[in-house]
Amino acid sequence: MSRSRKPSVFQVGKVRDDGRTVVISGWGLGLCAAGCACHRHPSAGHLAIAEDQAGGRLGLATFDETCTCCEPWTADELAAILRDLQTVASLQAQEPLAG
């Protein structure tokens, strides 16, 4: 397993794959760990999401072509986050109440 820097996730969304088309929706992304300015719009200062529908990737738009601080999330990685969250939720539901 290799690790790479990704944008932070502050809102979990959905990943739908019907075998032909992958739709990634509802995800909120923030700055990557590097927190560099390449993702901020030069004049407005806001972040913008960059979605590659054909490639099934979701990341941040970059305004500096030379910056390689992070890479986008893939649909498979986002789907794995959803599976992990479901697993954690089921473990918490199985825990007996104290008292």
mmCIF file with all atom_site columns, C-alpha atoms in Angstrom:
data_model
loop_
_atom_site.group_PDB
_atom_site.id
_atom_site.type_symbol
_atom_site.label_atom_id
_atom_site.label_alt_id
_atom_site.label_comp_id
_atom_site.label_asym_id
_atom_site.label_entity_id
_atom_site.label_seq_id
_atom_site.pdbx_PDB_ins_code
_atom_site.Cartn_x
_atom_site.Cartn_y
_atom_site.Cartn_z
_atom_site.occupancy
_atom_site.B_iso_or_equiv
_atom_site.pdbx_formal_charge
_atom_site.auth_seq_id
_atom_site.auth_comp_id
_atom_site.auth_asym_id
_atom_site.auth_atom_id
_atom_site.pdbx_PDB_model_num
ATOM 1  C CA . MET A 1 1  ? 0.000   0.000  0.000   1.00 0.00 ? 1  MET A CA 1
ATOM 2  C CA . SER A 1 2  ? 1.296   3.418  -0.878  1.00 0.00 ? 2  SER A CA 1
ATOM 3  C CA . ARG A 1 3  ? 0.260   6.697  0.657   1.00 0.00 ? 3  ARG A CA 1
ATOM 4  C CA . SER A 1 4  ? -0.266  9.927  -1.157  1.00 0.00 ? 4  SER A CA 1
ATOM 5  C CA . ARG A 1 5  ? -1.576  13.296 -0.119  1.00 0.00 ? 5  ARG A CA 1
ATOM 6  C CA . LYS A 1 6  ? -5.234  13.939 -0.799  1.00 0.00 ? 6  LYS A CA 1
ATOM 7  C CA . PRO A 1 7  ? -7.544  16.874 -0.151  1.00 0.00 ? 7  PRO A CA 1
ATOM 8  C CA . SER A 1 8  ? -9.241  16.697 3.241   1.00 0.00 ? 8  SER A CA 1
ATOM 9  C CA . VAL A 1 9  ? -12.841 15.464 3.368   1.00 0.00 ? 9  VAL A CA 1
ATOM 10 C CA . PHE A 1 10 ? -15.243 17.448 5.531   1.00 0.00 ? 10 PHE A CA 1
ATOM 11 C CA . GLN A 1 11 ? -18.511 16.173 4.069   1.00 0.00 ? 11 GLN A CA 1
ATOM 12 C CA . VAL A 1 12 ? -19.272 12.604 3.024   1.00 0.00 ? 12 VAL A CA 1
ATOM 13 C CA . GLY A 1 13 ? -21.320 12.158 -0.132  1.00 0.00 ? 13 GLY A CA 1
ATOM 14 C CA . LYS A 1 14 ? -22.274 9.323  -2.444  1.00 0.00 ? 14 LYS A CA 1
ATOM 15 C CA . VAL A 1 15 ? -20.629 7.214  -5.114  1.00 0.00 ? 15 VAL A CA 1
ATOM 16 C CA . ARG A 1 16 ? -22.904 5.554  -7.683  1.00 0.00 ? 16 ARG A CA 1
ATOM 17 C CA . ASP A 1 17 ? -21.512 3.145  -10.247 1.00 0.00 ? 17 ASP A CA 1
ATOM 18 C CA . ASP A 1 18 ? -23.898 1.464  -12.675 1.00 0.00 ? 18 ASP A CA 1
ATOM 19 C CA . GLY A 1 19 ? -21.107 -0.274 -14.584 1.00 0.00 ? 19 GLY A CA 1
ATOM 20 C CA . ARG A 1 20 ? -20.993 2.348  -17.332 1.00 0.00 ? 20 ARG A CA 1
ATOM 21 C CA . THR A 1 21 ? -21.020 5.650  -15.462 1.00 0.00 ? 21 THR A CA 1
ATOM 22 C CA . VAL A 1 22 ? -19.594 6.673  -12.087 1.00 0.00 ? 22 VAL A CA 1
ATOM 23 C CA . VAL A 1 23 ? -21.332 9.583  -10.355 1.00 0.00 ? 23 VAL A CA 1
ATOM 24 C CA . ILE A 1 24 ? -19.631 11.189 -7.350  1.00 0.00 ? 24 ILE A CA 1
ATOM 25 C CA . SER A 1 25 ? -21.845 13.689 -5.550  1.00 0.00 ? 25 SER A CA 1
ATOM 26 C CA . GLY A 1 26 ? -22.229 15.533 -2.276  1.00 0.00 ? 26 GLY A CA 1
ATOM 27 C CA . TRP A 1 27 ? -18.599 15.381 -1.150  1.00 0.00 ? 27 TRP A CA 1
ATOM 28 C CA . GLY A 1 28 ? -17.007 18.397 0.525   1.00 0.00 ? 28 GLY A CA 1
ATOM 29 C CA . LEU A 1 29 ? -13.267 18.803 0.061   1.00 0.00 ? 29 LEU A CA 1
ATOM 30 C CA . GLY A 1 30 ? -10.865 21.085 1.881   1.00 0.00 ? 30 GLY A CA 1
ATOM 31 C CA . LEU A 1 31 ? -7.161  21.793 1.612   1.00 0.00 ? 31 LEU A CA 1
ATOM 32 C CA . CYS A 1 32 ? -4.627  19.000 1.590   1.00 0.00 ? 32 CYS A CA 1
ATOM 33 C CA . ALA A 1 33 ? -2.106  18.620 4.409   1.00 0.00 ? 33 ALA A CA 1
ATOM 34 C CA . ALA A 1 34 ? 0.363   20.869 2.587   1.00 0.00 ? 34 ALA A CA 1
ATOM 35 C CA . GLY A 1 35 ? -2.206  23.682 2.743   1.00 0.00 ? 35 GLY A CA 1
ATOM 36 C CA . CYS A 1 36 ? -0.488  25.442 -0.142  1.00 0.00 ? 36 CYS A CA 1
ATOM 37 C CA . ALA A 1 37 ? -2.008  28.371 -1.976  1.00 0.00 ? 37 ALA A CA 1
ATOM 38 C CA . CYS A 1 38 ? -2.104  26.641 -5.377  1.00 0.00 ? 38 CYS A CA 1
ATOM 39 C CA . HIS A 1 39 ? -5.737  25.595 -4.822  1.00 0.00 ? 39 HIS A CA 1
ATOM 40 C CA . ARG A 1 40 ? -6.982  29.071 -3.944  1.00 0.00 ? 40 ARG A CA 1
ATOM 41 C CA . HIS A 1 41 ? -8.318  31.239 -6.744  1.00 0.00 ? 41 HIS A CA 1
ATOM 42 C CA . PRO A 1 42 ? -5.746  34.030 -7.300  1.00 0.00 ? 42 PRO A CA 1
ATOM 43 C CA . SER A 1 43 ? -8.194  36.932 -6.937  1.00 0.00 ? 43 SER A CA 1
ATOM 44 C CA . ALA A 1 44 ? -11.213 35.510 -5.087  1.00 0.00 ? 44 ALA A CA 1
ATOM 45 C CA . GLY A 1 45 ? -9.309  33.178 -2.747  1.00 0.00 ? 45 GLY A CA 1
ATOM 46 C CA . HIS A 1 46 ? -11.917 30.403 -2.789  1.00 0.00 ? 46 HIS A CA 1
ATOM 47 C CA . LEU A 1 47 ? -11.392 26.684 -3.396  1.00 0.00 ? 47 LEU A CA 1
ATOM 48 C CA . ALA A 1 48 ? -12.948 24.962 -6.394  1.00 0.00 ? 48 ALA A CA 1
ATOM 49 C CA . ILE A 1 49 ? -13.651 21.273 -6.855  1.00 0.00 ? 49 ILE A CA 1
ATOM 50 C CA . ALA A 1 50 ? -12.260 19.597 -9.972  1.00 0.00 ? 50 ALA A CA 1
ATOM 51 C CA . GLU A 1 51 ? -14.287 16.591 -11.065 1.00 0.00 ? 51 GLU A CA 1
ATOM 52 C CA . ASP A 1 52 ? -13.134 14.163 -13.723 1.00 0.00 ? 52 ASP A CA 1
ATOM 53 C CA . GLN A 1 53 ? -16.335 12.293 -14.565 1.00 0.00 ? 53 GLN A CA 1
ATOM 54 C CA . ALA A 1 54 ? -14.725 10.169 -17.247 1.00 0.00 ? 54 ALA A CA 1
ATOM 55 C CA . GLY A 1 55 ? -11.902 9.081  -14.934 1.00 0.00 ? 55 GLY A CA 1
ATOM 56 C CA . GLY A 1 56 ? -13.995 8.855  -11.753 1.00 0.00 ? 56 GLY A CA 1
ATOM 57 C CA . ARG A 1 57 ? -11.844 11.313 -9.788  1.00 0.00 ? 57 ARG A CA 1
ATOM 58 C CA . LEU A 1 58 ? -12.646 14.168 -7.440  1.00 0.00 ? 58 LEU A CA 1
ATOM 59 C CA . GLY A 1 59 ? -10.083 16.707 -6.292  1.00 0.00 ? 59 GLY A CA 1
ATOM 60 C CA . LEU A 1 60 ? -9.340  20.381 -6.046  1.00 0.00 ? 60 LEU A CA 1
ATOM 61 C CA . ALA A 1 61 ? -8.764  22.720 -8.959  1.00 0.00 ? 61 ALA A CA 1
ATOM 62 C CA . THR A 1 62 ? -5.236  24.045 -9.073  1.00 0.00 ? 62 THR A CA 1
ATOM 63 C CA . PHE A 1 63 ? -4.283  27.526 -10.196 1.00 0.00 ? 63 PHE A CA 1
ATOM 64 C CA . ASP A 1 64 ? -0.545  26.793 -10.319 1.00 0.00 ? 64 ASP A CA 1
ATOM 65 C CA . GLU A 1 65 ? 0.394   24.308 -13.033 1.00 0.00 ? 65 GLU A CA 1
ATOM 66 C CA . THR A 1 66 ? 3.681   23.419 -11.300 1.00 0.00 ? 66 THR A CA 1
ATOM 67 C CA . CYS A 1 67 ? 2.130   22.440 -7.942  1.00 0.00 ? 67 CYS A CA 1
ATOM 68 C CA . THR A 1 68 ? 1.895   18.724 -7.231  1.00 0.00 ? 68 THR A CA 1
ATOM 69 C CA . CYS A 1 69 ? 0.941   18.916 -3.548  1.00 0.00 ? 69 CYS A CA 1
ATOM 70 C CA . CYS A 1 70 ? -1.886  16.379 -3.704  1.00 0.00 ? 70 CYS A CA 1
ATOM 71 C CA . GLU A 1 71 ? -3.808  14.112 -6.031  1.00 0.00 ? 71 GLU A CA 1
ATOM 72 C CA . PRO A 1 72 ? -7.554  13.643 -6.453  1.00 0.00 ? 72 PRO A CA 1
ATOM 73 C CA . TRP A 1 73 ? -9.595  10.958 -4.740  1.00 0.00 ? 73 TRP A CA 1
ATOM 74 C CA . THR A 1 74 ? -10.696 8.067  -6.963  1.00 0.00 ? 74 THR A CA 1
ATOM 75 C CA . ALA A 1 75 ? -14.241 6.702  -6.945  1.00 0.00 ? 75 ALA A CA 1
ATOM 76 C CA . ASP A 1 76 ? -12.879 3.445  -5.463  1.00 0.00 ? 76 ASP A CA 1
ATOM 77 C CA . GLU A 1 77 ? -11.186 5.302  -2.595  1.00 0.00 ? 77 GLU A CA 1
ATOM 78 C CA . LEU A 1 78 ? -14.340 7.291  -1.831  1.00 0.00 ? 78 LEU A CA 1
ATOM 79 C CA . ALA A 1 79 ? -16.424 4.097  -1.946  1.00 0.00 ? 79 ALA A CA 1
ATOM 80 C CA . ALA A 1 80 ? -13.957 2.528  0.528   1.00 0.00 ? 80 ALA A CA 1
ATOM 81 C CA . ILE A 1 81 ? -14.489 5.481  2.884   1.00 0.00 ? 81 ILE A CA 1
ATOM 82 C CA . LEU A 1 82 ? -18.237 4.846  2.731   1.00 0.00 ? 82 LEU A CA 1
ATOM 83 C CA . ARG A 1 83 ? -17.730 1.120  3.449   1.00 0.00 ? 83 ARG A CA 1
ATOM 84 C CA . ASP A 1 84 ? -15.461 1.936  6.412   1.00 0.00 ? 84 ASP A CA 1
ATOM 85 C CA . LEU A 1 85 ? -18.028 4.359  7.829   1.00 0.00 ? 85 LEU A CA 1
ATOM 86 C CA . GLN A 1 86 ? -20.756 1.709  7.525   1.00 0.00 ? 86 GLN A CA 1
ATOM 87 C CA . THR A 1 87 ? -18.530 -0.810 9.306   1.00 0.00 ? 87 THR A CA 1
ATOM 88 C CA . VAL A 1 88 ? -17.849 1.606  12.174  1.00 0.00 ? 88 VAL A CA 1
ATOM 89 C CA . ALA A 1 89 ? -21.554 2.455  12.457  1.00 0.00 ? 89 ALA A CA 1
ATOM 90 C CA . SER A 1 90 ? -22.475 -1.234 12.671  1.00 0.00 ? 90 SER A CA 1
ATOM 91 C CA . LEU A 1 91 ? -19.844 -1.814 15.381  1.00 0.00 ? 91 LEU A CA 1
ATOM 92 C CA . GLN A 1 92 ? -21.202 1.054  17.434  1.00 0.00 ? 92 GLN A CA 1
ATOM 93 C CA . ALA A 1 93 ? -24.750 -0.284 17.078  1.00 0.00 ? 93 ALA A CA 1
ATOM 94 C CA . GLN A 1 94 ? -23.641 -3.684 18.434  1.00 0.00 ? 94 GLN A CA 1
ATOM 95 C CA . GLU A 1 95 ? -22.088 -2.200 21.595  1.00 0.00 ? 95 GLU A CA 1
ATOM 96 C CA . PRO A 1 96 ? -24.321 -2.840 24.637  1.00 0.00 ? 96 PRO A CA 1
ATOM 97 C CA . LEU A 1 97 ? -25.537 0.167  26.577  1.00 0.00 ? 97 LEU A CA 1
ATOM 98 C CA . ALA A 1 98 ? -23.677 0.876  29.804  1.00 0.00 ? 98 ALA A CA 1
ATOM 99 C CA . GLY A 1 99 ? -25.542 0.847  33.065  1.00 0.00 ? 99 GLY A CA 1
#
